Structures are given as C-alpha cells and as structure tokens.
PDB file of C-alpha atoms in Angstrom:
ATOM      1  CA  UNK A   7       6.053 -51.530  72.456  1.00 53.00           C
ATOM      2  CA  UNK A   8       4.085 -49.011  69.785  1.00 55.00           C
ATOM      3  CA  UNK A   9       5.458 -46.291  68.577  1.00 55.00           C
ATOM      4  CA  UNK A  10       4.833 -43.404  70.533  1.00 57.00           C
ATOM      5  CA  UNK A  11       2.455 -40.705  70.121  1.00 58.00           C
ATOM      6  CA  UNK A  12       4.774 -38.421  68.488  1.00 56.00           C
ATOM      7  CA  UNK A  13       6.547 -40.275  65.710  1.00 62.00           C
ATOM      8  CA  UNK A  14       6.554 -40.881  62.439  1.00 59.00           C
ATOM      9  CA  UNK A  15       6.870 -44.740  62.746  1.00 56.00           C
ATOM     10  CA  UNK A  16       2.648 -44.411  64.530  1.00 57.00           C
ATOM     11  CA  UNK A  17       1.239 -44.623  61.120  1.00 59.00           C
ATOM     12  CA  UNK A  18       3.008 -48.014  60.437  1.00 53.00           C
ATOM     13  CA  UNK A  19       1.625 -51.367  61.085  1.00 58.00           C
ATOM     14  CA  UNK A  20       3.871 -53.962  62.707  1.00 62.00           C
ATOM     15  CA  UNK A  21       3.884 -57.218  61.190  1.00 66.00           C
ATOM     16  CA  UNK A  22       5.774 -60.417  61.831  1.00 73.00           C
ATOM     17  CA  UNK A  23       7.832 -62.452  59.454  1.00 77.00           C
ATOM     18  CA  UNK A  24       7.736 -67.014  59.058  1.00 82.00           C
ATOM     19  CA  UNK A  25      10.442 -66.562  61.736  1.00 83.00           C
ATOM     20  CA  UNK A  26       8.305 -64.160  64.256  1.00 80.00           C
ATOM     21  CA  UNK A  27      10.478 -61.378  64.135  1.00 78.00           C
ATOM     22  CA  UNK A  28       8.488 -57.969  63.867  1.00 68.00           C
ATOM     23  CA  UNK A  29       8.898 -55.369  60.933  1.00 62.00           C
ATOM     24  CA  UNK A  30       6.813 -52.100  60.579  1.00 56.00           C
ATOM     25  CA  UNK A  31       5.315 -51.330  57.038  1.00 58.00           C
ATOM     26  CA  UNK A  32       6.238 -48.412  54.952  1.00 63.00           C
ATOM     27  CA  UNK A  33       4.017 -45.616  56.543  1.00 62.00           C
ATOM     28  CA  UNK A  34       1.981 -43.337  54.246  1.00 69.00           C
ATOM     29  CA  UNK A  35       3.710 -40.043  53.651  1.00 75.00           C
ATOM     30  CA  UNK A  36       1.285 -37.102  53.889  1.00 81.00           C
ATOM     31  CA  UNK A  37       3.099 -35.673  51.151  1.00 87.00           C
ATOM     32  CA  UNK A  38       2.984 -32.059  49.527  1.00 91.00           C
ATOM     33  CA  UNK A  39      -0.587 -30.239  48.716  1.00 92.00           C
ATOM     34  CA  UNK A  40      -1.330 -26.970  48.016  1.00 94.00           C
ATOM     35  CA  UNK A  41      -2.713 -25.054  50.768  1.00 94.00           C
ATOM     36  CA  UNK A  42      -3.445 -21.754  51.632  1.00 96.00           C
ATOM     37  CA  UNK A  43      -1.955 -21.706  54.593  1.00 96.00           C
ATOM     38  CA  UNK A  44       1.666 -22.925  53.232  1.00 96.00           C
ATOM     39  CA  UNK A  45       4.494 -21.283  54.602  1.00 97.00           C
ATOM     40  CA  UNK A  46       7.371 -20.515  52.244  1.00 97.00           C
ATOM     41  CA  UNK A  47      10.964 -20.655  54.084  1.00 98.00           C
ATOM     42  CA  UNK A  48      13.764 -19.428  52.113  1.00 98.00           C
ATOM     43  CA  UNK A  49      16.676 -21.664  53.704  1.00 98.00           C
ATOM     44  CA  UNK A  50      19.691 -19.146  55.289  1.00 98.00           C
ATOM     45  CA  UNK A  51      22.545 -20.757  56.459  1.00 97.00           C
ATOM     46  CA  UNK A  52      22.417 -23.103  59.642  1.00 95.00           C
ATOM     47  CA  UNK A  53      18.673 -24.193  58.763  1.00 97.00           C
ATOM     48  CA  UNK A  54      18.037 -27.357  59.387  1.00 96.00           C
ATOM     49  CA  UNK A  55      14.639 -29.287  59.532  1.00 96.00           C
ATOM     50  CA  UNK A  56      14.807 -30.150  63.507  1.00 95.00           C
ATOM     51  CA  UNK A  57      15.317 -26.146  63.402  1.00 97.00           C
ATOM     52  CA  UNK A  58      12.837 -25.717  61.262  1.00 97.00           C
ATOM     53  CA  UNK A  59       9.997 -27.814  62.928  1.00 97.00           C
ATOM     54  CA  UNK A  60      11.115 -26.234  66.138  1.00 96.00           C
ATOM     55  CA  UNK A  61      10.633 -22.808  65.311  1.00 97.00           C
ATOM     56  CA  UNK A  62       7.650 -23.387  62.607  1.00 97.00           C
ATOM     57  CA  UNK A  63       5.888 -25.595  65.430  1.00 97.00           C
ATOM     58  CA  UNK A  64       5.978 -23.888  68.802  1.00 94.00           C
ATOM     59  CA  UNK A  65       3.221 -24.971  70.964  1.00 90.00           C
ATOM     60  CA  UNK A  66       3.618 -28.508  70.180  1.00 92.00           C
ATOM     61  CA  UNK A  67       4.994 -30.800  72.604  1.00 89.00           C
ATOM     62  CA  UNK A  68       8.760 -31.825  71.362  1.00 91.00           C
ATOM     63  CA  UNK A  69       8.001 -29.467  68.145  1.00 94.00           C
ATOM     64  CA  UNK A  70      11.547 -30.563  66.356  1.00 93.00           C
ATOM     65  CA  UNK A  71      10.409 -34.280  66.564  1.00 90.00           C
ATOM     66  CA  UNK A  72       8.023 -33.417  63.824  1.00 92.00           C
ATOM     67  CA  UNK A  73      10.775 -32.434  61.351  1.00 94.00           C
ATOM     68  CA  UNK A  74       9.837 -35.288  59.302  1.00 92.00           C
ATOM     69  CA  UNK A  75       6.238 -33.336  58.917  1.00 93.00           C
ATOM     70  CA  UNK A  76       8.080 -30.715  56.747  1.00 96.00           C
ATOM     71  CA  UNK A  77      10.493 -33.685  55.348  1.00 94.00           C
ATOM     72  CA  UNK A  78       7.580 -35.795  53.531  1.00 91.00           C
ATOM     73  CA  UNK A  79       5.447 -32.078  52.744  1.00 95.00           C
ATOM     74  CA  UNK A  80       8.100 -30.998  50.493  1.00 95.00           C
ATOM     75  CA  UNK A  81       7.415 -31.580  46.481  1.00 94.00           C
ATOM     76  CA  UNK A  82      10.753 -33.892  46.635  1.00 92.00           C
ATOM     77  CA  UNK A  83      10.371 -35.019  50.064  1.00 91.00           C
ATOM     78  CA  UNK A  84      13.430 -35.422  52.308  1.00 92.00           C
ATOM     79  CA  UNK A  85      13.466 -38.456  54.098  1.00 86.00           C
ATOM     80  CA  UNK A  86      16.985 -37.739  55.986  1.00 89.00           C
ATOM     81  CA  UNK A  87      16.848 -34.458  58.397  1.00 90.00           C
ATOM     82  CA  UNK A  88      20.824 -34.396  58.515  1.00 90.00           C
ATOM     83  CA  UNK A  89      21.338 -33.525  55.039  1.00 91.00           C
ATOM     84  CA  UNK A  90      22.581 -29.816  54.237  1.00 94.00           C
ATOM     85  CA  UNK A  91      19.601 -27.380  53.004  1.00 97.00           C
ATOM     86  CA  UNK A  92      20.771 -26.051  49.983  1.00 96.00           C
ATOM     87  CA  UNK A  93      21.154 -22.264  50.729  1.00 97.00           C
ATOM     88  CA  UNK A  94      18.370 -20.272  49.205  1.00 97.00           C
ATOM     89  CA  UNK A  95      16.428 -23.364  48.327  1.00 97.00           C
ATOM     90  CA  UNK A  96      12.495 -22.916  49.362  1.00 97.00           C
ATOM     91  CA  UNK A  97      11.120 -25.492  51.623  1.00 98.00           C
ATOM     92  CA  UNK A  98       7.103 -25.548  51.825  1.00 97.00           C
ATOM     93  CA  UNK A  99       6.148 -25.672  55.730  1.00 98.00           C
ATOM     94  CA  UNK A 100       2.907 -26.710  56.302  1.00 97.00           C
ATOM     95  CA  UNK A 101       1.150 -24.609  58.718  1.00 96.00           C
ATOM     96  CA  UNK A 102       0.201 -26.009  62.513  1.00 94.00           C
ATOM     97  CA  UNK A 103      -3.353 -26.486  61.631  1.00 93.00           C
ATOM     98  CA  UNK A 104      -2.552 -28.716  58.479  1.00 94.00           C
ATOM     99  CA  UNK A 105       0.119 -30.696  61.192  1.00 92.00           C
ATOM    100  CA  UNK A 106      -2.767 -30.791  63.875  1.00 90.00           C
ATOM    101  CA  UNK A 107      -5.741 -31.499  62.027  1.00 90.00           C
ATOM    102  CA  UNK A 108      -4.824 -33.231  58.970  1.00 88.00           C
ATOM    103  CA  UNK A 109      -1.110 -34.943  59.046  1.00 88.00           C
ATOM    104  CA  UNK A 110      -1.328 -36.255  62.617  1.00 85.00           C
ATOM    105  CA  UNK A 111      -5.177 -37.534  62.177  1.00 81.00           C
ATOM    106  CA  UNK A 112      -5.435 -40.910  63.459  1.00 73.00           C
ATOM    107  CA  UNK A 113      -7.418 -41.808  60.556  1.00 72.00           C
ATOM    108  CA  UNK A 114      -4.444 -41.961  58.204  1.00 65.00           C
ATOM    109  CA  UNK A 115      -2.846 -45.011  60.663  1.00 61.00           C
ATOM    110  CA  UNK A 116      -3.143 -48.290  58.871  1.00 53.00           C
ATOM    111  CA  UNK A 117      -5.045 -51.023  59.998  1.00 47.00           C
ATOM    112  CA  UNK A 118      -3.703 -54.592  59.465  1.00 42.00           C
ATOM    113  CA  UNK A 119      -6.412 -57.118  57.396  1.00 40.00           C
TER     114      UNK A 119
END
C-alpha cells in the first residue's frame, strides 16, 4: 500500500531487497530557503511542532500531520517532533503557500530508474 496523500514517506520510492522485502528510500527534504513569506515563531512553553503545524496550517486537512513540513524547513532540521523546543529558540515556519505550492508538489516525488 503507498503512502498516503498526506505523509512525508509520499516522496520516497519503495524498492525491494535480493530477498523481496520492500524498503522506502531516503525522501528529499525540502529543506530551509529564504522566503518572504517566512514566519518567525519564537517558541513559548508547551510548543511543539504537531502544535505548531496545527495552528500555522489551518485549512489543511489533518494540518498537525505536516509537522515534519516545519521539521525539515528549519536551518538544522528536526527530524523527531517529540523533542522539547528549546524555549525562546526561533523556528522558521514556512508559510501555507510555500507548503501548498512548493513542498507538497508532486514533482519533487522520486521516480525509480
């Protein structure tokens, strides 16, 4: 079964090993760009990136799913939503335009050779 529609794991490619079992690549990370449409959150206590992508993303269907959106968009991306936000820290939110039209563009899926 593919991945669905709203994860991360879409932009991988499955592939299978000598033995048949299946394995996804490494998917490519959007990763950070300067844009003028960045958000700048300063992180309070309690902030979390499934909070973040849920507030930051309204509209979307399942907006906290895309917490790993804000994860890879960071200058030192964070590939592990559960870790503590250091208080004060900055964390770059890319606006829902830049999620829409350029992170979730089917374009960036891989295609197998």
């Amino acid at each position: 079964m593919p991945p669905n529609r709203f994860s991360r794991q879409r932009f991988s490619v499955g592939v299978k090993d000598d033995d048949g079992a299946m394995f996804l690549t490494d998917r490519p990370v959007y990763g950070y760009r300067e844009l003028p449409d960045n958000r700048q959150h300063p992180v309070v206590q309690g902030d979390t990136l499934y909070k973040l992508a849920g507030t930051y993303f309204q509209g979307m269907s399942r907006p906290a799913g895309y917490w790993w959106a804000i994860g890879d968009f960071q200058p030192a991306p964070i590939h592990d939503p559960t870790i503590r936000l250091p208080i004060g820290s900055i964390i770059v939110v890319p606006s829902l335009r830049t999620l829409q039209v350029e992170i979730l563009n089917d374009r960036r899926r891989q295609t197998t050779s």
